[in-house]
Amino acid sequence: MTHQRLYINIDHVATVRQARRASYPDPVAAARLCEDAGADGITAHLREDRRHIQDADIEALAAGARTPFNLEMAATDPMTTLAVRLKPLQVTLVPERREEVTTEGGLDCLRDPQRLADVIGRLHGAGIRTSLFIDPDRAQIDASARLGVAAIELHTGTYCHHPADTGALKALQDGSAYAKSLGLAVHAGHGLTLENVGPVAAIPECEELNIGHAIVGHAIFVGLPAAVRAMREAMDRARR
Ligand code: PXP
């Protein structure tokens, strides 16, 4: 099977820093370590409430990441203006509700497609590859294809948080094959761990995983390079 890219989400390095409003640990330094340990790209989510990653982090990552930088953001005017100025390689549009603990549920591409089309048009105008974080649902995949994006990121949360729900993995497998048949590149992420990554890594059409919390959590015990390598090995094992 083809190489599956591992993009490391470094948000929770910033979570530790923001817990004390300190200057450390530095997400850019963490990104460097991840890149040296084999990450294919770096992901960061600039939330509207700025609970972890700050604007200065995004500026530094856009300028300093050696691998492709994937900016996760809500489809708002101010975020789009920032992305157009900084030109990350990729933007992943995610839903945003301030009260939630993390990103719950995918973007609803059917609710206000014109607003999404406007944002995507501005991103494409700046040469930014755009991906939509959606649930593995045919109607959402169809809507994403209509919006003309290069990629979708399938939300793996239901699969990860409800391991007894066998339909959740099947939805990811079927959704990946369907999206690829429409010409969309397939990414996946949210809630993936060393224990549950295998079946998702083994989906042939899935070319990129975005993983953060589990790697940063594991890094507390083994260090960031070892945590990145462990995830890389788990993905490679599943694809062999
Ligand atoms: N992909 C998207 C679109 C996300 O919003 C997140 C969480 O910020 C992730 C991947 C990474 O999820 P996790 O931190 O659970 O690995």
PDB file of C-alpha atoms and ligand atoms in Angstrom:
ATOM      1  CA  MET A   1       0.000   0.000   0.000  1.00  0.00           C
ATOM      2  CA  THR A   2       1.115   3.567  -0.585  1.00  0.00           C
ATOM      3  CA  HIS A   3       2.802   5.583   2.139  1.00  0.00           C
ATOM      4  CA  GLN A   4       0.235   7.150   4.446  1.00  0.00           C
ATOM      5  CA  ARG A   5       1.237  10.592   5.671  1.00  0.00           C
ATOM      6  CA  LEU A   6       1.356  11.254   9.405  1.00  0.00           C
ATOM      7  CA  TYR A   7       0.597  14.856  10.288  1.00  0.00           C
ATOM      8  CA  ILE A   8       1.147  15.619  13.963  1.00  0.00           C
ATOM      9  CA  ASN A   9      -1.254  18.006  15.657  1.00  0.00           C
ATOM     10  CA  ILE A  10       0.801  19.972  18.196  1.00  0.00           C
ATOM     11  CA  ASP A  11      -2.121  21.862  19.845  1.00  0.00           C
ATOM     12  CA  HIS A  12      -1.637  20.216  23.199  1.00  0.00           C
ATOM     13  CA  VAL A  13       1.958  21.347  23.509  1.00  0.00           C
ATOM     14  CA  ALA A  14       0.372  24.795  23.566  1.00  0.00           C
ATOM     15  CA  THR A  15      -2.259  23.557  26.045  1.00  0.00           C
ATOM     16  CA  VAL A  16       0.519  22.849  28.573  1.00  0.00           C
ATOM     17  CA  ARG A  17       2.077  26.269  27.945  1.00  0.00           C
ATOM     18  CA  GLN A  18      -1.255  28.116  28.242  1.00  0.00           C
ATOM     19  CA  ALA A  19      -2.035  26.371  31.542  1.00  0.00           C
ATOM     20  CA  ARG A  20       0.523  28.798  33.048  1.00  0.00           C
ATOM     21  CA  ARG A  21       0.575  31.451  30.329  1.00  0.00           C
ATOM     22  CA  ALA A  22       4.289  30.666  30.219  1.00  0.00           C
ATOM     23  CA  SER A  23       6.681  30.874  27.266  1.00  0.00           C
ATOM     24  CA  TYR A  24       7.286  27.118  27.213  1.00  0.00           C
ATOM     25  CA  PRO A  25       6.880  24.446  25.932  1.00  0.00           C
ATOM     26  CA  ASP A  26       7.200  25.931  22.455  1.00  0.00           C
ATOM     27  CA  PRO A  27       4.976  24.346  19.765  1.00  0.00           C
ATOM     28  CA  VAL A  28       7.486  25.274  17.043  1.00  0.00           C
ATOM     29  CA  ALA A  29      10.285  23.437  18.856  1.00  0.00           C
ATOM     30  CA  ALA A  30       7.896  20.486  19.213  1.00  0.00           C
ATOM     31  CA  ALA A  31       7.143  20.632  15.488  1.00  0.00           C
ATOM     32  CA  ARG A  32      10.871  20.422  14.739  1.00  0.00           C
ATOM     33  CA  LEU A  33      11.240  17.332  16.928  1.00  0.00           C
ATOM     34  CA  CYS A  34       8.235  15.710  15.236  1.00  0.00           C
ATOM     35  CA  GLU A  35       9.674  16.465  11.795  1.00  0.00           C
ATOM     36  CA  ASP A  36      13.057  15.019  12.774  1.00  0.00           C
ATOM     37  CA  ALA A  37      11.288  11.895  14.071  1.00  0.00           C
ATOM     38  CA  GLY A  38       9.520  11.305  10.758  1.00  0.00           C
ATOM     39  CA  ALA A  39       6.331  13.389  10.733  1.00  0.00           C
ATOM     40  CA  ASP A  40       5.203  14.187   7.183  1.00  0.00           C
ATOM     41  CA  GLY A  41       3.523  17.396   8.220  1.00  0.00           C
ATOM     42  CA  ILE A  42       2.447  19.577  11.144  1.00  0.00           C
ATOM     43  CA  THR A  43      -1.128  20.474  12.047  1.00  0.00           C
ATOM     44  CA  ALA A  44      -2.365  23.178  14.411  1.00  0.00           C
ATOM     45  CA  HIS A  45      -5.878  24.379  15.196  1.00  0.00           C
ATOM     46  CA  LEU A  46      -6.363  28.089  15.803  1.00  0.00           C
ATOM     47  CA  ARG A  47      -9.560  28.082  17.840  1.00  0.00           C
ATOM     48  CA  GLU A  48     -11.709  31.168  18.135  1.00  0.00           C
ATOM     49  CA  ASP A  49     -11.303  31.072  21.931  1.00  0.00           C
ATOM     50  CA  ARG A  50      -7.479  30.728  21.569  1.00  0.00           C
ATOM     51  CA  ARG A  51      -7.444  28.105  24.299  1.00  0.00           C
ATOM     52  CA  HIS A  52      -4.175  26.554  23.135  1.00  0.00           C
ATOM     53  CA  ILE A  53      -2.581  27.693  19.870  1.00  0.00           C
ATOM     54  CA  GLN A  54      -2.154  31.493  19.605  1.00  0.00           C
ATOM     55  CA  ASP A  55      -1.886  33.683  16.514  1.00  0.00           C
ATOM     56  CA  ALA A  56       1.879  34.052  17.048  1.00  0.00           C
ATOM     57  CA  ASP A  57       2.231  30.246  16.967  1.00  0.00           C
ATOM     58  CA  ILE A  58       0.496  30.102  13.594  1.00  0.00           C
ATOM     59  CA  GLU A  59       2.764  32.848  12.247  1.00  0.00           C
ATOM     60  CA  ALA A  60       5.847  30.969  13.488  1.00  0.00           C
ATOM     61  CA  LEU A  61       4.652  27.599  12.178  1.00  0.00           C
ATOM     62  CA  ALA A  62       3.722  28.980   8.771  1.00  0.00           C
ATOM     63  CA  ALA A  63       7.190  30.506   8.493  1.00  0.00           C
ATOM     64  CA  GLY A  64       9.218  27.856  10.296  1.00  0.00           C
ATOM     65  CA  ALA A  65       7.741  24.413   9.612  1.00  0.00           C
ATOM     66  CA  ARG A  66      10.065  22.381   7.381  1.00  0.00           C
ATOM     67  CA  THR A  67       7.286  19.995   6.376  1.00  0.00           C
ATOM     68  CA  PRO A  68       3.872  21.012   5.022  1.00  0.00           C
ATOM     69  CA  PHE A  69       1.781  22.959   7.508  1.00  0.00           C
ATOM     70  CA  ASN A  70      -1.932  22.184   7.828  1.00  0.00           C
ATOM     71  CA  LEU A  71      -3.935  24.949   9.511  1.00  0.00           C
ATOM     72  CA  GLU A  72      -7.233  23.836  11.040  1.00  0.00           C
ATOM     73  CA  MET A  73      -9.692  26.679  11.374  1.00  0.00           C
ATOM     74  CA  ALA A  74     -13.341  27.638  11.308  1.00  0.00           C
ATOM     75  CA  ALA A  75     -14.786  29.009   8.069  1.00  0.00           C
ATOM     76  CA  THR A  76     -14.956  32.606   9.283  1.00  0.00           C
ATOM     77  CA  ASP A  77     -13.834  35.825   7.597  1.00  0.00           C
ATOM     78  CA  PRO A  78     -11.074  36.695  10.108  1.00  0.00           C
ATOM     79  CA  MET A  79      -9.615  33.165   9.967  1.00  0.00           C
ATOM     80  CA  THR A  80      -9.724  33.173   6.178  1.00  0.00           C
ATOM     81  CA  THR A  81      -7.973  36.543   6.072  1.00  0.00           C
ATOM     82  CA  LEU A  82      -5.221  35.159   8.314  1.00  0.00           C
ATOM     83  CA  ALA A  83      -4.824  32.019   6.174  1.00  0.00           C
ATOM     84  CA  VAL A  84      -4.676  34.014   2.949  1.00  0.00           C
ATOM     85  CA  ARG A  85      -1.908  36.164   4.470  1.00  0.00           C
ATOM     86  CA  LEU A  86       0.157  33.261   5.857  1.00  0.00           C
ATOM     87  CA  LYS A  87      -0.471  30.776   3.035  1.00  0.00           C
ATOM     88  CA  PRO A  88      -0.087  27.421   4.817  1.00  0.00           C
ATOM     89  CA  LEU A  89       0.175  24.535   2.376  1.00  0.00           C
ATOM     90  CA  GLN A  90      -3.222  23.272   3.502  1.00  0.00           C
ATOM     91  CA  VAL A  91      -6.244  24.533   5.409  1.00  0.00           C
ATOM     92  CA  THR A  92      -8.690  22.094   6.969  1.00  0.00           C
ATOM     93  CA  LEU A  93     -12.037  23.714   7.667  1.00  0.00           C
ATOM     94  CA  VAL A  94     -13.590  22.494  10.907  1.00  0.00           C
ATOM     95  CA  PRO A  95     -16.764  23.392  12.792  1.00  0.00           C
ATOM     96  CA  GLU A  96     -16.340  25.522  15.847  1.00  0.00           C
ATOM     97  CA  ARG A  97     -18.517  25.795  18.903  1.00  0.00           C
ATOM     98  CA  ARG A  98     -16.891  27.612  21.776  1.00  0.00           C
ATOM     99  CA  GLU A  99     -18.396  25.488  24.527  1.00  0.00           C
ATOM    100  CA  GLU A 100     -17.158  22.141  23.293  1.00  0.00           C
ATOM    101  CA  VAL A 101     -14.142  20.291  24.770  1.00  0.00           C
ATOM    102  CA  THR A 102     -12.779  19.460  21.333  1.00  0.00           C
ATOM    103  CA  THR A 103     -14.092  19.306  17.791  1.00  0.00           C
ATOM    104  CA  GLU A 104     -17.354  17.381  18.071  1.00  0.00           C
ATOM    105  CA  GLY A 105     -18.871  16.193  14.822  1.00  0.00           C
ATOM    106  CA  GLY A 106     -17.849  17.211  11.347  1.00  0.00           C
ATOM    107  CA  LEU A 107     -18.567  20.334   9.382  1.00  0.00           C
ATOM    108  CA  ASP A 108     -22.100  20.509   7.965  1.00  0.00           C
ATOM    109  CA  CYS A 109     -21.487  21.240   4.269  1.00  0.00           C
ATOM    110  CA  LEU A 110     -25.215  21.227   3.513  1.00  0.00           C
ATOM    111  CA  ARG A 111     -26.239  24.008   5.897  1.00  0.00           C
ATOM    112  CA  ASP A 112     -24.691  27.075   4.307  1.00  0.00           C
ATOM    113  CA  PRO A 113     -22.843  25.935   1.188  1.00  0.00           C
ATOM    114  CA  GLN A 114     -22.556  29.469  -0.223  1.00  0.00           C
ATOM    115  CA  ARG A 115     -20.632  30.705   2.825  1.00  0.00           C
ATOM    116  CA  LEU A 116     -18.306  27.696   2.555  1.00  0.00           C
ATOM    117  CA  ALA A 117     -17.925  28.244  -1.182  1.00  0.00           C
ATOM    118  CA  ASP A 118     -16.894  31.866  -0.541  1.00  0.00           C
ATOM    119  CA  VAL A 119     -14.254  30.843   2.003  1.00  0.00           C
ATOM    120  CA  ILE A 120     -12.954  28.030  -0.213  1.00  0.00           C
ATOM    121  CA  GLY A 121     -12.810  30.414  -3.180  1.00  0.00           C
ATOM    122  CA  ARG A 122     -10.643  32.845  -1.164  1.00  0.00           C
ATOM    123  CA  LEU A 123      -8.341  30.013  -0.009  1.00  0.00           C
ATOM    124  CA  HIS A 124      -7.997  28.611  -3.523  1.00  0.00           C
ATOM    125  CA  GLY A 125      -7.330  32.111  -4.825  1.00  0.00           C
ATOM    126  CA  ALA A 126      -4.319  32.208  -2.480  1.00  0.00           C
ATOM    127  CA  GLY A 127      -3.127  28.824  -3.758  1.00  0.00           C
ATOM    128  CA  ILE A 128      -4.021  26.977  -0.533  1.00  0.00           C
ATOM    129  CA  ARG A 129      -5.039  23.312  -0.734  1.00  0.00           C
ATOM    130  CA  THR A 130      -8.335  22.939   1.126  1.00  0.00           C
ATOM    131  CA  SER A 131      -9.744  20.000   3.055  1.00  0.00           C
ATOM    132  CA  LEU A 132     -13.108  19.695   4.839  1.00  0.00           C
ATOM    133  CA  PHE A 133     -13.426  17.840   8.158  1.00  0.00           C
ATOM    134  CA  ILE A 134     -16.672  15.895   7.787  1.00  0.00           C
ATOM    135  CA  ASP A 135     -18.461  12.870   9.163  1.00  0.00           C
ATOM    136  CA  PRO A 136     -18.244   9.741   6.973  1.00  0.00           C
ATOM    137  CA  ASP A 137     -21.640  10.418   5.478  1.00  0.00           C
ATOM    138  CA  ARG A 138     -22.457  10.214   1.764  1.00  0.00           C
ATOM    139  CA  ALA A 139     -24.426  13.446   1.672  1.00  0.00           C
ATOM    140  CA  GLN A 140     -21.490  15.325   3.251  1.00  0.00           C
ATOM    141  CA  ILE A 141     -19.017  13.690   0.862  1.00  0.00           C
ATOM    142  CA  ASP A 142     -21.187  14.616  -2.128  1.00  0.00           C
ATOM    143  CA  ALA A 143     -21.473  18.192  -0.855  1.00  0.00           C
ATOM    144  CA  SER A 144     -17.676  18.361  -0.393  1.00  0.00           C
ATOM    145  CA  ALA A 145     -17.113  17.210  -3.962  1.00  0.00           C
ATOM    146  CA  ARG A 146     -19.546  19.875  -5.195  1.00  0.00           C
ATOM    147  CA  LEU A 147     -17.549  22.500  -3.287  1.00  0.00           C
ATOM    148  CA  GLY A 148     -14.486  21.609  -5.347  1.00  0.00           C
ATOM    149  CA  VAL A 149     -12.046  20.926  -2.513  1.00  0.00           C
ATOM    150  CA  ALA A 150      -8.989  18.718  -3.005  1.00  0.00           C
ATOM    151  CA  ALA A 151      -9.550  16.630   0.116  1.00  0.00           C
ATOM    152  CA  ILE A 152     -11.820  15.624   2.948  1.00  0.00           C
ATOM    153  CA  GLU A 153     -10.777  14.576   6.437  1.00  0.00           C
ATOM    154  CA  LEU A 154     -13.093  11.905   7.776  1.00  0.00           C
ATOM    155  CA  HIS A 155     -13.974  12.356  11.444  1.00  0.00           C
ATOM    156  CA  THR A 156     -12.897   9.194  13.264  1.00  0.00           C
ATOM    157  CA  GLY A 157     -14.480  10.219  16.585  1.00  0.00           C
ATOM    158  CA  THR A 158     -17.438   7.823  16.491  1.00  0.00           C
ATOM    159  CA  TYR A 159     -15.123   4.917  15.673  1.00  0.00           C
ATOM    160  CA  CYS A 160     -12.658   5.909  18.425  1.00  0.00           C
ATOM    161  CA  HIS A 161     -15.119   6.711  21.167  1.00  0.00           C
ATOM    162  CA  HIS A 162     -17.546   3.836  20.553  1.00  0.00           C
ATOM    163  CA  PRO A 163     -15.335   0.792  19.883  1.00  0.00           C
ATOM    164  CA  ALA A 164     -18.323  -1.571  20.133  1.00  0.00           C
ATOM    165  CA  ASP A 165     -20.030   0.193  17.210  1.00  0.00           C
ATOM    166  CA  THR A 166     -18.820  -1.970  14.305  1.00  0.00           C
ATOM    167  CA  GLY A 167     -20.711   0.222  11.837  1.00  0.00           C
ATOM    168  CA  ALA A 168     -18.417   3.144  12.633  1.00  0.00           C
ATOM    169  CA  LEU A 169     -15.339   1.551  11.051  1.00  0.00           C
ATOM    170  CA  LYS A 170     -17.374   0.400   8.067  1.00  0.00           C
ATOM    171  CA  ALA A 171     -18.641   3.943   7.565  1.00  0.00           C
ATOM    172  CA  LEU A 172     -15.007   5.144   7.419  1.00  0.00           C
ATOM    173  CA  GLN A 173     -14.038   2.373   4.973  1.00  0.00           C
ATOM    174  CA  ASP A 174     -17.060   2.918   2.718  1.00  0.00           C
ATOM    175  CA  GLY A 175     -16.781   6.697   2.951  1.00  0.00           C
ATOM    176  CA  SER A 176     -13.103   6.573   1.955  1.00  0.00           C
ATOM    177  CA  ALA A 177     -13.776   4.427  -1.102  1.00  0.00           C
ATOM    178  CA  TYR A 178     -16.726   6.598  -2.114  1.00  0.00           C
ATOM    179  CA  ALA A 179     -14.811   9.860  -1.701  1.00  0.00           C
ATOM    180  CA  LYS A 180     -11.879   8.530  -3.707  1.00  0.00           C
ATOM    181  CA  SER A 181     -14.289   7.469  -6.480  1.00  0.00           C
ATOM    182  CA  LEU A 182     -15.387  11.125  -6.656  1.00  0.00           C
ATOM    183  CA  GLY A 183     -11.775  12.263  -7.013  1.00  0.00           C
ATOM    184  CA  LEU A 184     -11.341  13.499  -3.447  1.00  0.00           C
ATOM    185  CA  ALA A 185      -8.144  12.824  -1.477  1.00  0.00           C
ATOM    186  CA  VAL A 186      -9.013  11.140   1.819  1.00  0.00           C
ATOM    187  CA  HIS A 187      -7.583  12.117   5.200  1.00  0.00           C
ATOM    188  CA  ALA A 188      -8.785  10.992   8.637  1.00  0.00           C
ATOM    189  CA  GLY A 189      -8.375  11.939  12.249  1.00  0.00           C
ATOM    190  CA  HIS A 190      -9.658  12.691  15.740  1.00  0.00           C
ATOM    191  CA  GLY A 191      -9.253  10.456  18.774  1.00  0.00           C
ATOM    192  CA  LEU A 192      -6.772   8.070  17.152  1.00  0.00           C
ATOM    193  CA  THR A 193      -4.422   6.253  19.552  1.00  0.00           C
ATOM    194  CA  LEU A 194      -1.755   3.555  19.315  1.00  0.00           C
ATOM    195  CA  GLU A 195      -4.458   1.048  20.242  1.00  0.00           C
ATOM    196  CA  ASN A 196      -7.119   2.033  17.702  1.00  0.00           C
ATOM    197  CA  VAL A 197      -5.126   3.466  14.776  1.00  0.00           C
ATOM    198  CA  GLY A 198      -4.555   0.149  12.972  1.00  0.00           C
ATOM    199  CA  PRO A 199      -7.901  -0.362  11.204  1.00  0.00           C
ATOM    200  CA  VAL A 200      -7.999   3.276  10.055  1.00  0.00           C
ATOM    201  CA  ALA A 201      -4.360   3.222   8.911  1.00  0.00           C
ATOM    202  CA  ALA A 202      -5.218   0.091   6.918  1.00  0.00           C
ATOM    203  CA  ILE A 203      -7.887   1.837   4.814  1.00  0.00           C
ATOM    204  CA  PRO A 204      -6.167   1.806   1.404  1.00  0.00           C
ATOM    205  CA  GLU A 205      -7.712   5.055   0.119  1.00  0.00           C
ATOM    206  CA  CYS A 206      -6.752   7.006   3.245  1.00  0.00           C
ATOM    207  CA  GLU A 207      -3.570   8.922   2.481  1.00  0.00           C
ATOM    208  CA  GLU A 208      -3.145  11.093   5.575  1.00  0.00           C
ATOM    209  CA  LEU A 209      -3.822  10.826   9.310  1.00  0.00           C
ATOM    210  CA  ASN A 210      -3.926  13.821  11.646  1.00  0.00           C
ATOM    211  CA  ILE A 211      -3.097  12.779  15.199  1.00  0.00           C
ATOM    212  CA  GLY A 212      -2.405  14.937  18.235  1.00  0.00           C
ATOM    213  CA  HIS A 213      -3.653  14.222  21.724  1.00  0.00           C
ATOM    214  CA  ALA A 214      -2.522  10.599  21.979  1.00  0.00           C
ATOM    215  CA  ILE A 215       0.984  11.381  20.702  1.00  0.00           C
ATOM    216  CA  VAL A 216       1.507  14.383  22.991  1.00  0.00           C
ATOM    217  CA  GLY A 217       0.118  12.326  25.902  1.00  0.00           C
ATOM    218  CA  HIS A 218       2.458   9.412  25.150  1.00  0.00           C
ATOM    219  CA  ALA A 219       5.360  11.851  24.805  1.00  0.00           C
ATOM    220  CA  ILE A 220       5.065  12.724  28.509  1.00  0.00           C
ATOM    221  CA  PHE A 221       6.334   9.225  29.260  1.00  0.00           C
ATOM    222  CA  VAL A 222       8.678   8.416  26.374  1.00  0.00           C
ATOM    223  CA  GLY A 223       9.542  11.767  24.785  1.00  0.00           C
ATOM    224  CA  LEU A 224       8.162  13.257  21.581  1.00  0.00           C
ATOM    225  CA  PRO A 225      10.488  11.547  19.056  1.00  0.00           C
ATOM    226  CA  ALA A 226       9.736   8.092  20.492  1.00  0.00           C
ATOM    227  CA  ALA A 227       5.994   8.827  20.590  1.00  0.00           C
ATOM    228  CA  VAL A 228       6.029   9.920  16.927  1.00  0.00           C
ATOM    229  CA  ARG A 229       8.013   6.836  15.920  1.00  0.00           C
ATOM    230  CA  ALA A 230       5.653   4.525  17.826  1.00  0.00           C
ATOM    231  CA  MET A 231       2.652   5.940  15.940  1.00  0.00           C
ATOM    232  CA  ARG A 232       4.511   5.733  12.622  1.00  0.00           C
ATOM    233  CA  GLU A 233       5.333   2.084  13.313  1.00  0.00           C
ATOM    234  CA  ALA A 234       1.726   1.277  14.240  1.00  0.00           C
ATOM    235  CA  MET A 235       0.544   2.819  10.958  1.00  0.00           C
ATOM    236  CA  ASP A 236       3.184   1.020   8.888  1.00  0.00           C
ATOM    237  CA  ARG A 237       2.348  -2.317  10.552  1.00  0.00           C
ATOM    238  CA  ALA A 238      -1.313  -1.893   9.683  1.00  0.00           C
ATOM    239  CA  ARG A 239      -0.566  -1.077   6.038  1.00  0.00           C
ATOM    240  CA  ARG A 240       1.781  -4.015   5.469  1.00  0.00           C
TER     241      ARG A 240
HETATM  242  N1  PXP B   1      -8.333  16.403  12.894  1.00  0.00           N
HETATM  243  C1  PXP B   1      -9.123  17.450  13.221  1.00  0.00           C
HETATM  244  C2  PXP B   1      -9.901  18.123  12.137  1.00  0.00           C
HETATM  245  C3  PXP B   1      -9.202  17.914  14.549  1.00  0.00           C
HETATM  246  O1  PXP B   1      -9.986  18.971  14.851  1.00  0.00           O
HETATM  247  C4  PXP B   1      -8.416  17.282  15.531  1.00  0.00           C
HETATM  248  C5  PXP B   1      -8.466  17.780  16.943  1.00  0.00           C
HETATM  249  O2  PXP B   1      -8.052  19.103  16.990  1.00  0.00           O
HETATM  250  C6  PXP B   1      -7.586  16.219  15.141  1.00  0.00           C
HETATM  251  C7  PXP B   1      -7.576  15.782  13.824  1.00  0.00           C
HETATM  252  C8  PXP B   1      -6.672  15.536  16.096  1.00  0.00           C
HETATM  253  O3  PXP B   1      -7.396  14.852  17.052  1.00  0.00           O
HETATM  254  P1  PXP B   1      -6.637  14.205  18.269  1.00  0.00           P
HETATM  255  O4  PXP B   1      -5.969  15.320  19.027  1.00  0.00           O
HETATM  256  O5  PXP B   1      -7.735  13.554  19.039  1.00  0.00           O
HETATM  257  O6  PXP B   1      -5.628  13.238  17.719  1.00  0.00           O
END
